[in-house]
GROMACS .gro file of C-alpha atoms in nm:
model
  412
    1UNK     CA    1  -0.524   2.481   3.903
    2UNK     CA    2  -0.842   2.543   4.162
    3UNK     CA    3  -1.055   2.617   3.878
    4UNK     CA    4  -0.929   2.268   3.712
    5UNK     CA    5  -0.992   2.063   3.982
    6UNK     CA    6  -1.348   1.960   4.124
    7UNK     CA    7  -1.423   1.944   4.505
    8UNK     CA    8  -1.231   1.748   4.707
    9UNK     CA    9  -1.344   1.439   4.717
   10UNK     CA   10  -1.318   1.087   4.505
   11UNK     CA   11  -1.403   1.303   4.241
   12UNK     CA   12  -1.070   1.551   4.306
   13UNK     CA   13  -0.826   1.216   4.329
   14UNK     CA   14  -0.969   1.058   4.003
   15UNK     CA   15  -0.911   1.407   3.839
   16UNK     CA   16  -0.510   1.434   3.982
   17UNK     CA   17  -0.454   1.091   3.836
   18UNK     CA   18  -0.615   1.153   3.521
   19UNK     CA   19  -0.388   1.488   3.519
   20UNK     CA   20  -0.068   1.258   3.632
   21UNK     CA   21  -0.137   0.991   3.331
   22UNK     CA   22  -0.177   1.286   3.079
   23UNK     CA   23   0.123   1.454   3.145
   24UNK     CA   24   0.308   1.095   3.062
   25UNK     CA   25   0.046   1.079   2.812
   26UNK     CA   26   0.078   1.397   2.620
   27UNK     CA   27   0.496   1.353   2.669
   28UNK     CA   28   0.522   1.001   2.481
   29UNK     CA   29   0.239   1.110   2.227
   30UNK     CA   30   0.511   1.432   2.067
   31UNK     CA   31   0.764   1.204   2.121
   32UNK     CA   32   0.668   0.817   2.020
   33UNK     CA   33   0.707   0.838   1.659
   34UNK     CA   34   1.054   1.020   1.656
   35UNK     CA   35   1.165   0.760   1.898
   36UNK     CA   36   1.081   0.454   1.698
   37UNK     CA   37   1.230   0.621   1.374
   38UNK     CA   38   1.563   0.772   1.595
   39UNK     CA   39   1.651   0.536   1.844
   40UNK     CA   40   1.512   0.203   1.744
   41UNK     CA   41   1.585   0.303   1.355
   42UNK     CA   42   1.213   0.185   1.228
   43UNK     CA   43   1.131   0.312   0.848
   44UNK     CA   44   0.830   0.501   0.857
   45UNK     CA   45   0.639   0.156   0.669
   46UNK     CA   46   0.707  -0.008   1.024
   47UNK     CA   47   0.598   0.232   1.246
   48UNK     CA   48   0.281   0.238   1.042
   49UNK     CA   49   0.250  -0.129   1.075
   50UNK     CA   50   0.270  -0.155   1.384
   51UNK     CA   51   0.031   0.164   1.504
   52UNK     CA   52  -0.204  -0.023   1.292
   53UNK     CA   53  -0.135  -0.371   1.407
   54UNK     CA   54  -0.185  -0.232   1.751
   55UNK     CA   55  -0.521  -0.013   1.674
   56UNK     CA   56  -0.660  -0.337   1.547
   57UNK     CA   57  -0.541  -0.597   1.806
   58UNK     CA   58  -0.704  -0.278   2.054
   59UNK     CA   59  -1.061  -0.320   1.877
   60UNK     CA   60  -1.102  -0.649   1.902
   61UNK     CA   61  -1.005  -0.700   2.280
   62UNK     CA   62  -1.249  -0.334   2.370
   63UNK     CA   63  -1.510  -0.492   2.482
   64UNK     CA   64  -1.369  -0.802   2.650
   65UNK     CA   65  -1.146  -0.541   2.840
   66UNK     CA   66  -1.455  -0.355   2.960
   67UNK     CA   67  -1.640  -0.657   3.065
   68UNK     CA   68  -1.322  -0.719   3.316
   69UNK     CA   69  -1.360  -0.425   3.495
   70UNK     CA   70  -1.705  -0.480   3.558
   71UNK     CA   71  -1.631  -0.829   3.653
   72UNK     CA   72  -1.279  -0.743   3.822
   73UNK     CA   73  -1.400  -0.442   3.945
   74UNK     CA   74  -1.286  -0.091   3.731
   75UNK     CA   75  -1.038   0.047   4.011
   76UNK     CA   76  -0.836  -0.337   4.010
   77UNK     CA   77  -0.880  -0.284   3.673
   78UNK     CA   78  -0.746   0.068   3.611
   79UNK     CA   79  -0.458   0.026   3.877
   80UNK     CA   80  -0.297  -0.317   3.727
   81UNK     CA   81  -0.356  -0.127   3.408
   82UNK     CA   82  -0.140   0.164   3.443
   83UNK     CA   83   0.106  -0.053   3.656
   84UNK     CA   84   0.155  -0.260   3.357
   85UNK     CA   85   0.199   0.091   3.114
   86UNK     CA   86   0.507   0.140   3.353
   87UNK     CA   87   0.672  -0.162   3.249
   88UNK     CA   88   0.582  -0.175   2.930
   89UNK     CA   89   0.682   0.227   2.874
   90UNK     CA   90   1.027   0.106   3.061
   91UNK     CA   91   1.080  -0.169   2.841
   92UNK     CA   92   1.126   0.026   2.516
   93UNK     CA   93   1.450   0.123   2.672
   94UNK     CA   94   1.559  -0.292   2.611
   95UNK     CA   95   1.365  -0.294   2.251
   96UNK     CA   96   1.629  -0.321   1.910
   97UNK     CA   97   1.394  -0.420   1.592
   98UNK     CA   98   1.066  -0.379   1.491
   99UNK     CA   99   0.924  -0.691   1.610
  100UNK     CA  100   0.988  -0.610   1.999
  101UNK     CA  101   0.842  -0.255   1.928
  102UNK     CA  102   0.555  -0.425   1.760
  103UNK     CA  103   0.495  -0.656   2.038
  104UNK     CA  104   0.512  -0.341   2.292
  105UNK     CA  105   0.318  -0.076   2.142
  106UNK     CA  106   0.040  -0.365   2.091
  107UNK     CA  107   0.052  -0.468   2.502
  108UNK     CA  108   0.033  -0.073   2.547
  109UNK     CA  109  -0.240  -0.042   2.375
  110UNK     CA  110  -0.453  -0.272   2.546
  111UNK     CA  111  -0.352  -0.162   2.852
  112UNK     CA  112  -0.400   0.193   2.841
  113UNK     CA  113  -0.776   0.126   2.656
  114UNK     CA  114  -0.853  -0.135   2.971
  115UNK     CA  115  -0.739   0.171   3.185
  116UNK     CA  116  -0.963   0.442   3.024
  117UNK     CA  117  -1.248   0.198   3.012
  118UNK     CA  118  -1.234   0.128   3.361
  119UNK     CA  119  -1.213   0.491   3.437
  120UNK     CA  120  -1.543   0.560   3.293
  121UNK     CA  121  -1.634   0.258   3.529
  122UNK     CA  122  -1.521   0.426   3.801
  123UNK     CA  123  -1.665   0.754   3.730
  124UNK     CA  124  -2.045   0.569   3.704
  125UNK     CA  125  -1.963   0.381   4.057
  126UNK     CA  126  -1.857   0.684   4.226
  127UNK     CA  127  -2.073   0.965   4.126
  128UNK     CA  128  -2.462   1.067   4.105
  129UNK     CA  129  -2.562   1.007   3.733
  130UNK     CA  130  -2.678   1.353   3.799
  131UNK     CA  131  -2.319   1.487   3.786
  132UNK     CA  132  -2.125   1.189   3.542
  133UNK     CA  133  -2.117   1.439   3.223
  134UNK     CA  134  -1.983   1.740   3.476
  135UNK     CA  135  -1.735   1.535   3.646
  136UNK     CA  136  -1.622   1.358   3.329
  137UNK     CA  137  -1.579   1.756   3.146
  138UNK     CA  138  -1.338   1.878   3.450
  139UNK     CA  139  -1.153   1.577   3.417
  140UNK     CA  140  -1.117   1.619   3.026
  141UNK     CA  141  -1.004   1.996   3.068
  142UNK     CA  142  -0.715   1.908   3.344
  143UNK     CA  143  -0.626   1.622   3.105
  144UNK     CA  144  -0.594   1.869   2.801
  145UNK     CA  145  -0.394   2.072   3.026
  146UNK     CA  146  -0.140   1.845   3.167
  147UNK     CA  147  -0.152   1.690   2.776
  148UNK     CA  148   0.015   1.995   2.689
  149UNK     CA  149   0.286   2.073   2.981
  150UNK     CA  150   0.359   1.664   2.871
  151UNK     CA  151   0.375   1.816   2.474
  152UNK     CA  152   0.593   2.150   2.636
  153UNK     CA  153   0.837   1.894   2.792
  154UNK     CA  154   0.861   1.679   2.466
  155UNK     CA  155   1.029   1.989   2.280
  156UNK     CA  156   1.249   2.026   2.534
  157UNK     CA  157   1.363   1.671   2.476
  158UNK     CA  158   1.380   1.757   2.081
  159UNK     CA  159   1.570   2.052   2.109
  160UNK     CA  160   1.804   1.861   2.298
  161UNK     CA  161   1.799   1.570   2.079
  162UNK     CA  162   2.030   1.350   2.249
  163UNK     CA  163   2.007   0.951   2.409
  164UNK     CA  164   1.993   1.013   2.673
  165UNK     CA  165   1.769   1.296   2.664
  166UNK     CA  166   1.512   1.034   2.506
  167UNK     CA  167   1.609   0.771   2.758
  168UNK     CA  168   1.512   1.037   3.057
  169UNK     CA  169   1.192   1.081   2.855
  170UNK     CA  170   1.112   0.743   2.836
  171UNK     CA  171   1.202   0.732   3.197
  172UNK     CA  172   0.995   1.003   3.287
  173UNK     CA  173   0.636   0.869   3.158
  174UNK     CA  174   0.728   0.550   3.301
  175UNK     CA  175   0.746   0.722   3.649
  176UNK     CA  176   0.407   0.924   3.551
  177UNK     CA  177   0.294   0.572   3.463
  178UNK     CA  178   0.389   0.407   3.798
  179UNK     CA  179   0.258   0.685   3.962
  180UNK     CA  180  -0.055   0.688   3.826
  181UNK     CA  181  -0.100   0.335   3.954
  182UNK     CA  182   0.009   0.376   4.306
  183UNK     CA  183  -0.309   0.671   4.323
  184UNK     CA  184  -0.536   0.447   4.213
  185UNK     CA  185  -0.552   0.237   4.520
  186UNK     CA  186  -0.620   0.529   4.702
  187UNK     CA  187  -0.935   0.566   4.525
  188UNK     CA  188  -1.280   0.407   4.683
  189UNK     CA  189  -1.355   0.079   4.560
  190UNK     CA  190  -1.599   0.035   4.333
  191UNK     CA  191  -1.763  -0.339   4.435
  192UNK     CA  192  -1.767  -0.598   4.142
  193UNK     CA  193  -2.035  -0.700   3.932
  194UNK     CA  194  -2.145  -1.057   3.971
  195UNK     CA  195  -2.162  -1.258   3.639
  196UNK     CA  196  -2.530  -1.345   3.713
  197UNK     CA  197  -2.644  -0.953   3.778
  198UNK     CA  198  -2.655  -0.929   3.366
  199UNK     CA  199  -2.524  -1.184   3.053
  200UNK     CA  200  -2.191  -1.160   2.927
  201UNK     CA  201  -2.153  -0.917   2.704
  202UNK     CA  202  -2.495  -0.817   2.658
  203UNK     CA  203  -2.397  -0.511   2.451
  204UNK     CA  204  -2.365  -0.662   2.141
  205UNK     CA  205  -2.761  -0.792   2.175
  206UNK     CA  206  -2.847  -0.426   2.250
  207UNK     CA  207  -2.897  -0.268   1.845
  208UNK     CA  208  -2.993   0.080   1.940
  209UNK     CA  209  -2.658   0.144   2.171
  210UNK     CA  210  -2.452  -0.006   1.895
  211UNK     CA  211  -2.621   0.252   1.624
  212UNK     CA  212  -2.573   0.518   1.846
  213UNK     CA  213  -2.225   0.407   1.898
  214UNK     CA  214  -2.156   0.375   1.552
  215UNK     CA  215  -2.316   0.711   1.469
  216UNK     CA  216  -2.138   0.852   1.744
  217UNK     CA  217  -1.792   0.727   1.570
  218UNK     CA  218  -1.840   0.891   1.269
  219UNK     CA  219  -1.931   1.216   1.407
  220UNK     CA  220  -1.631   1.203   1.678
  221UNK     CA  221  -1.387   1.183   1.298
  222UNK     CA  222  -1.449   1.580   1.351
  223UNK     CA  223  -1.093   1.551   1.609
  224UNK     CA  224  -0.829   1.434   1.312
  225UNK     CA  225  -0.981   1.773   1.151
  226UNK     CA  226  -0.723   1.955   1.329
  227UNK     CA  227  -0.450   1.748   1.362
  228UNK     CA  228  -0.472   1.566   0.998
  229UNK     CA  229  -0.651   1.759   0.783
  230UNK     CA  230  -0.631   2.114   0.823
  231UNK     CA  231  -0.255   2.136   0.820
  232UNK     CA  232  -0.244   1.968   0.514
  233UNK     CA  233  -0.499   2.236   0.382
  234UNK     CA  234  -0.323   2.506   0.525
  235UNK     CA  235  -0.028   2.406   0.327
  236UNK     CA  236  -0.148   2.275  -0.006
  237UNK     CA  237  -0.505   2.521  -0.032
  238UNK     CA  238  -0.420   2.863   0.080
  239UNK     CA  239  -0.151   3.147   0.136
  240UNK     CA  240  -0.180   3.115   0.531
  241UNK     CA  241   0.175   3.096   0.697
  242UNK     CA  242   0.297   2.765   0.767
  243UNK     CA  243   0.289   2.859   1.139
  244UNK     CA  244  -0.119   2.900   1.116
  245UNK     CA  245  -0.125   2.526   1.215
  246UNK     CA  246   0.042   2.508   1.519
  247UNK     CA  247  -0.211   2.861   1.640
  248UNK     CA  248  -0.539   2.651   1.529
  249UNK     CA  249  -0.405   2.409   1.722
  250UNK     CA  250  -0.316   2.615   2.054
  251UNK     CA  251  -0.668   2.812   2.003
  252UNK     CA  252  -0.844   2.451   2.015
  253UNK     CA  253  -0.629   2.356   2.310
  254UNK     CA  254  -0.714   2.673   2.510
  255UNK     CA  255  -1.072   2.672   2.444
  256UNK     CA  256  -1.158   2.328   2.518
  257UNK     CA  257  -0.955   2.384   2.889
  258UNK     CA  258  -1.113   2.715   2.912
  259UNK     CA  259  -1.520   2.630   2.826
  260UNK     CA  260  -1.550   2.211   2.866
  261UNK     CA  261  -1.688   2.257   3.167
  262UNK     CA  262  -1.934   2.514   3.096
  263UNK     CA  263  -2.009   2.328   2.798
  264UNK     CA  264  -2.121   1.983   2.971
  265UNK     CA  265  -2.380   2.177   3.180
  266UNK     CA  266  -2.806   2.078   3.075
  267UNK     CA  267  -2.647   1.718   2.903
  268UNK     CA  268  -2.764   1.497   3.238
  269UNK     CA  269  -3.022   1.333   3.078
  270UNK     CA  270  -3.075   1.159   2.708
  271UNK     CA  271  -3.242   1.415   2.519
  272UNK     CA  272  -3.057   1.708   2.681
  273UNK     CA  273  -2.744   1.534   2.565
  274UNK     CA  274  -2.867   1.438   2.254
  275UNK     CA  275  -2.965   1.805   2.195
  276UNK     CA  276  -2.585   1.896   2.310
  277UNK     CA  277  -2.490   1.619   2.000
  278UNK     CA  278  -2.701   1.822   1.760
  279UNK     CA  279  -2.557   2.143   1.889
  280UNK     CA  280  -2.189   2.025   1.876
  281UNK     CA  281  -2.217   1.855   1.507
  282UNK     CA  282  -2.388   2.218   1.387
  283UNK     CA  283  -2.108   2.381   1.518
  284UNK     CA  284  -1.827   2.167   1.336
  285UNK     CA  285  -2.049   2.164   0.981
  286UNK     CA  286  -1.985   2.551   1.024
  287UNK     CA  287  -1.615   2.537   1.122
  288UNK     CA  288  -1.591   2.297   0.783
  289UNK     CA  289  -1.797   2.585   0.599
  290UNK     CA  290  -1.548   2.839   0.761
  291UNK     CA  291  -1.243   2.640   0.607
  292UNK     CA  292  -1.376   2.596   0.262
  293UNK     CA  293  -1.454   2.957   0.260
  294UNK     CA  294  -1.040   2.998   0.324
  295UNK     CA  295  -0.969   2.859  -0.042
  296UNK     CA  296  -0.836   3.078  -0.200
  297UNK     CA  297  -0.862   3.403  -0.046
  298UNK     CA  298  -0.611   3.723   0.051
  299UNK     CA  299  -0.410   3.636   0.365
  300UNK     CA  300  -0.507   3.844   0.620
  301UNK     CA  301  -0.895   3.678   0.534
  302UNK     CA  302  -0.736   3.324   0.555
  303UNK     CA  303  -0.613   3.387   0.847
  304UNK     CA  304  -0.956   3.496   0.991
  305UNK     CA  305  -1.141   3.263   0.882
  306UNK     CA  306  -0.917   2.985   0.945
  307UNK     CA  307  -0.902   3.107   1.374
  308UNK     CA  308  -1.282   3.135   1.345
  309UNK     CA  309  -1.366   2.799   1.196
  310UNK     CA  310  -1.091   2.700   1.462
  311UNK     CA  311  -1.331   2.838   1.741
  312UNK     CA  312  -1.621   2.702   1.575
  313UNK     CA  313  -1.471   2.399   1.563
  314UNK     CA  314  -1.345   2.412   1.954
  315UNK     CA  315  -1.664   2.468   2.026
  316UNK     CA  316  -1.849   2.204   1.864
  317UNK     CA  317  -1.566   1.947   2.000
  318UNK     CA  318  -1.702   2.074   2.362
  319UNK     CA  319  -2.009   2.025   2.257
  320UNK     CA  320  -2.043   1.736   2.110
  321UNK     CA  321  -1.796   1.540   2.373
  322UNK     CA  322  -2.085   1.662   2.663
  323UNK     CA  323  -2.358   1.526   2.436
  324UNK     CA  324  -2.159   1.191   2.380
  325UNK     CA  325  -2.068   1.082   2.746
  326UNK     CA  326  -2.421   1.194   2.909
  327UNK     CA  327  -2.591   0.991   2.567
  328UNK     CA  328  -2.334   0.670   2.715
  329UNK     CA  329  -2.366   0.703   3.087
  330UNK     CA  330  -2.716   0.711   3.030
  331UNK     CA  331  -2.794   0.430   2.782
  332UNK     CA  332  -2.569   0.198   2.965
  333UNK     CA  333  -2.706  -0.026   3.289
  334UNK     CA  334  -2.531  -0.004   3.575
  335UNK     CA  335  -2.396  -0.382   3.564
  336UNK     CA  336  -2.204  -0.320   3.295
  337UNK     CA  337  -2.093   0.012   3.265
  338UNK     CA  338  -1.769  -0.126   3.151
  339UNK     CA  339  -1.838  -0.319   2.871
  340UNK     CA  340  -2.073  -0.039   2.734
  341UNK     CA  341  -1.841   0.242   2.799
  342UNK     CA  342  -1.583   0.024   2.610
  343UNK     CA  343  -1.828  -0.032   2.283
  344UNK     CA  344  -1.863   0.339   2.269
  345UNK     CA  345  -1.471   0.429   2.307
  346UNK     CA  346  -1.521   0.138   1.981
  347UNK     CA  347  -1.700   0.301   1.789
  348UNK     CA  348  -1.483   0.618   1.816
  349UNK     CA  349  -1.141   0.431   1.776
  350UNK     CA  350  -1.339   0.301   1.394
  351UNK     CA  351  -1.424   0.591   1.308
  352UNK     CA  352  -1.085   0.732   1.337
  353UNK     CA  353  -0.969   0.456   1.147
  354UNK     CA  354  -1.181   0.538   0.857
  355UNK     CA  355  -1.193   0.917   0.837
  356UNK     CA  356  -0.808   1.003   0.781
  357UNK     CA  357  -0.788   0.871   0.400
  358UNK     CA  358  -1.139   0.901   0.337
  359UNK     CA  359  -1.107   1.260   0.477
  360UNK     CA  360  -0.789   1.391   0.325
  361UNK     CA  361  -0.897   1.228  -0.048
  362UNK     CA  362  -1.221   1.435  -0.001
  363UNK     CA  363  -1.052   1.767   0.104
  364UNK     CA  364  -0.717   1.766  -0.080
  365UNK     CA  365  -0.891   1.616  -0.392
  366UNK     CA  366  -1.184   1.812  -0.412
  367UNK     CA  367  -1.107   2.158  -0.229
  368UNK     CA  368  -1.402   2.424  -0.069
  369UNK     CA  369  -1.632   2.113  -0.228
  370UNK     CA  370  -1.460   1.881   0.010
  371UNK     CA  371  -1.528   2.068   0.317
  372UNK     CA  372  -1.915   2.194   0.229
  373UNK     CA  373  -1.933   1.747   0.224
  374UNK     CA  374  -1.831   1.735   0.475
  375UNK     CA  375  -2.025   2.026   0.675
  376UNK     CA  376  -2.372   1.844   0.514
  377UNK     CA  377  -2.231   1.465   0.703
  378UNK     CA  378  -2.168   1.631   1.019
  379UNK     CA  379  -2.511   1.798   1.050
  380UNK     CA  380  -2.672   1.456   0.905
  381UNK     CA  381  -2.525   1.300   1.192
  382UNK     CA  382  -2.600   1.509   1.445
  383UNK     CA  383  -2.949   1.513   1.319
  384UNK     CA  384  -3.011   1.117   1.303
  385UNK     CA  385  -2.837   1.101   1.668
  386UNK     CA  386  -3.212   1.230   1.824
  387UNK     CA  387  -3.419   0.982   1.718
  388UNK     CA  388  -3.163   0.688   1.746
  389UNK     CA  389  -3.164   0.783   2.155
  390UNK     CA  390  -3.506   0.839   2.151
  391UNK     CA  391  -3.555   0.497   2.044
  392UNK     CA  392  -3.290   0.338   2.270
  393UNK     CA  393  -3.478   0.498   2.581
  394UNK     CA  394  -3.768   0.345   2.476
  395UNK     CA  395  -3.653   0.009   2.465
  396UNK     CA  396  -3.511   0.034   2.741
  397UNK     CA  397  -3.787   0.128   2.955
  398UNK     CA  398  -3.985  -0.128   2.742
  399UNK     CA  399  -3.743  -0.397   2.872
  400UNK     CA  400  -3.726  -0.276   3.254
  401UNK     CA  401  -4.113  -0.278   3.210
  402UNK     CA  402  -4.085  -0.657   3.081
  403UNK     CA  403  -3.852  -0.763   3.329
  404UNK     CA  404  -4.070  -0.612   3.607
  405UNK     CA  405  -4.400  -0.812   3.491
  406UNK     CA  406  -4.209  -1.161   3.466
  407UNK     CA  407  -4.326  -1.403   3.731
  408UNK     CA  408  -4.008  -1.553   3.951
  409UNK     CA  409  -3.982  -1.882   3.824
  410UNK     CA  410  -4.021  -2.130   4.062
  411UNK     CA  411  -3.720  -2.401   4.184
  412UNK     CA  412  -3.710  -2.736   4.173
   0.00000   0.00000   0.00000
């Protein structure tokens, strides 16, 4: 747990709530879709409705939501947030059709992406930018670790299978939920931005962020790899045990807890992070070279190559994630952290959309060619990443310069 935590400090407390939320987090993520299909009878067409309905009523209210917490200030922001997860997480319990589910899932969703924007917030108010990406890659690996005590837990609940083993559930991650709220006013306040320190929502006048965010997207469509993908390749593409999933998936999970920290370390600063980009997108072309290589082959050589492309991959998720949050912190002014932070959690949240039929049609359909495709987009992207950031600090600088020369204009 030491080695998980940073030094005490604002630092440590953001870190044990991050750790709190996750364990909710990680219990109502094994558990959400067998809840909707058990115990408020959904068909699986609903649920997907309504994880779509709510993925796209999220987009369009990201960067809004990140403009209030620079506005509101990110630790109101990220306390009334999680507050209102409790309620909404308790209120399941009184949900009977699809439409109240609907309605739920959709409020959740903007709450919990107003919460993690304003966390980023509160992670550029607090600490040196210096130390952002390092902070930000402790607080990932306790989150993947209390993610998967919350995942442990949720099998319990399976295996027991009963209402009121659900209800408890349910109960549980509302408690995590509340809890997680009631921290967050023990955190330092982070002061308010005044409306007239920047324009509203100046991100969407700001080109090179948004390309970087959008390239940034695609590349992060290397996570549904794992959970989408791969299983379905494991199954359909080679002679690999069925239970060769669930061990990528537990070598991904240990590695990313064991080396994100070590991983984030020389990404402080643009082109160090974009370098980190580069180095994280080589390493998941090769994990996708690794997997096409499995196609076909003797088990005992499936096997391999499938837990070495899952190390690859592990560590080009590392990586990349380093490269990504020191390329944000540092592209984004200060006055509106939150809105920026929130375009680039965007970006991520399309990308996702996009990748899981585009991905499976191009793997299941088209086999070890699939994945070699693949391998060349990933290394395109993290290629094209440098030079977009290069030209984003440049403009930038160009309009500090600009802003320094203008004469004060004088008052009537």
């Amino acid at each position: 747990m030491k080695s998980l935590l940073p030094p005490p400090g604002p630092t440590r407390l953001l870190t044990v709530i991050t750790m709190v939320m996750s364990l909710g987090q990680g219990l109502w993520m094994a558990l959400s879709s067998i809840y909707a299909v058990t115990m408020l009878h959904l068909t699986p067409g609903q649920l997907g409705i309504s994880v779509s309905v709510a993925a796209a009523i999220v987009l369009l209210c990201s960067i809004p939501l990140g403009h209030l917490a620079d506005r509101a200030g990110p630790r109101t922001v990220q306390m009334w947030s999680f507050l209102a997860l409790a309620a909404l997480t308790a209120a399941l319990l009184l949900a009977t059709d699809f439409w109240a589910y609907l309605v739920i899932v959709a409020a959740q969703g903007i709450a919990y992406r107003s919460g993690r924007s304003a966390r980023k917030a509160m992670i550029a108010g607090l600490v040196p930018a210096a130390e952002r990406v390092q902070v930000l890659a402790q607080v990932r690996a306790a989150s993947n670790a209390s993610i998967s005590v919350g995942a442990c837990l949720a099998g319990l609940v399976l295996a027991v299978g009963s209402r009121g083993a659900y209800q408890g559930a349910v109960l549980f991650i509302t408690a995590a939920f509340l809890l997680t709220g009631v921290l967050t006013a023990k955190e330092p306040p982070v002061p308010p931005v005044p409306a007239s320190a920047g324009a509203a929502l100046a991100v969407l006048r700001d080109v090179p962020f948004l390309s970087f965010a959008a390239l940034d997207g695609l590349l992060t469509t290397h996570t549904i790899l794992l959970d989408i993908i791969l299983p379905l390749w494991v199954l359909q593409h080679t002679g690999a045990p069925r239970w060769m999933s669930a061990a990528i998936l537990l070598v991904n999970t240990i590695l990313v807890v064991a080396v994100q920290s070590r991983a984030a370390r020389g990404a402080d600063s643009p082109a160090a992070a974009a370098r980190a980009s580069f180095q994280g997108a080589g390493c998941v072309a090769a994990a996708c070279l690794l997997f096409a290589l499995s196609d076909g082959t003797a088990m005992i050589a499936t096997c391999v190559l499938l837990v070495t492309g899952a190390v690859a991959h592990a560590l080009g998720e590392v990586r990349q994630a380093a490269g990504s949050w020191g390329i944000a912190f540092d592209l984004a002014p200060d006055h509106a952290q939150g809105q920026y932070q929130a375009t680039h959690a965007m970006g991520q949240d399309v990308g996702k959309l996009i990748a899981p039929a585009a991905f499976t049609w191009l793997v299941l359909e088209h086999g070890a060619l699939g994945w070699v495709a693949l391998a060349a987009v990933y290394a395109i992207l993290g290629a094209v990443i440098s030079p977009v950031v290069t030209l984003a600090v440049r403009a930038r600088s160009l309009g500090v310069s600009l802003q320094r020369e203008r004469p004060p204009q004088a008052h009537s």
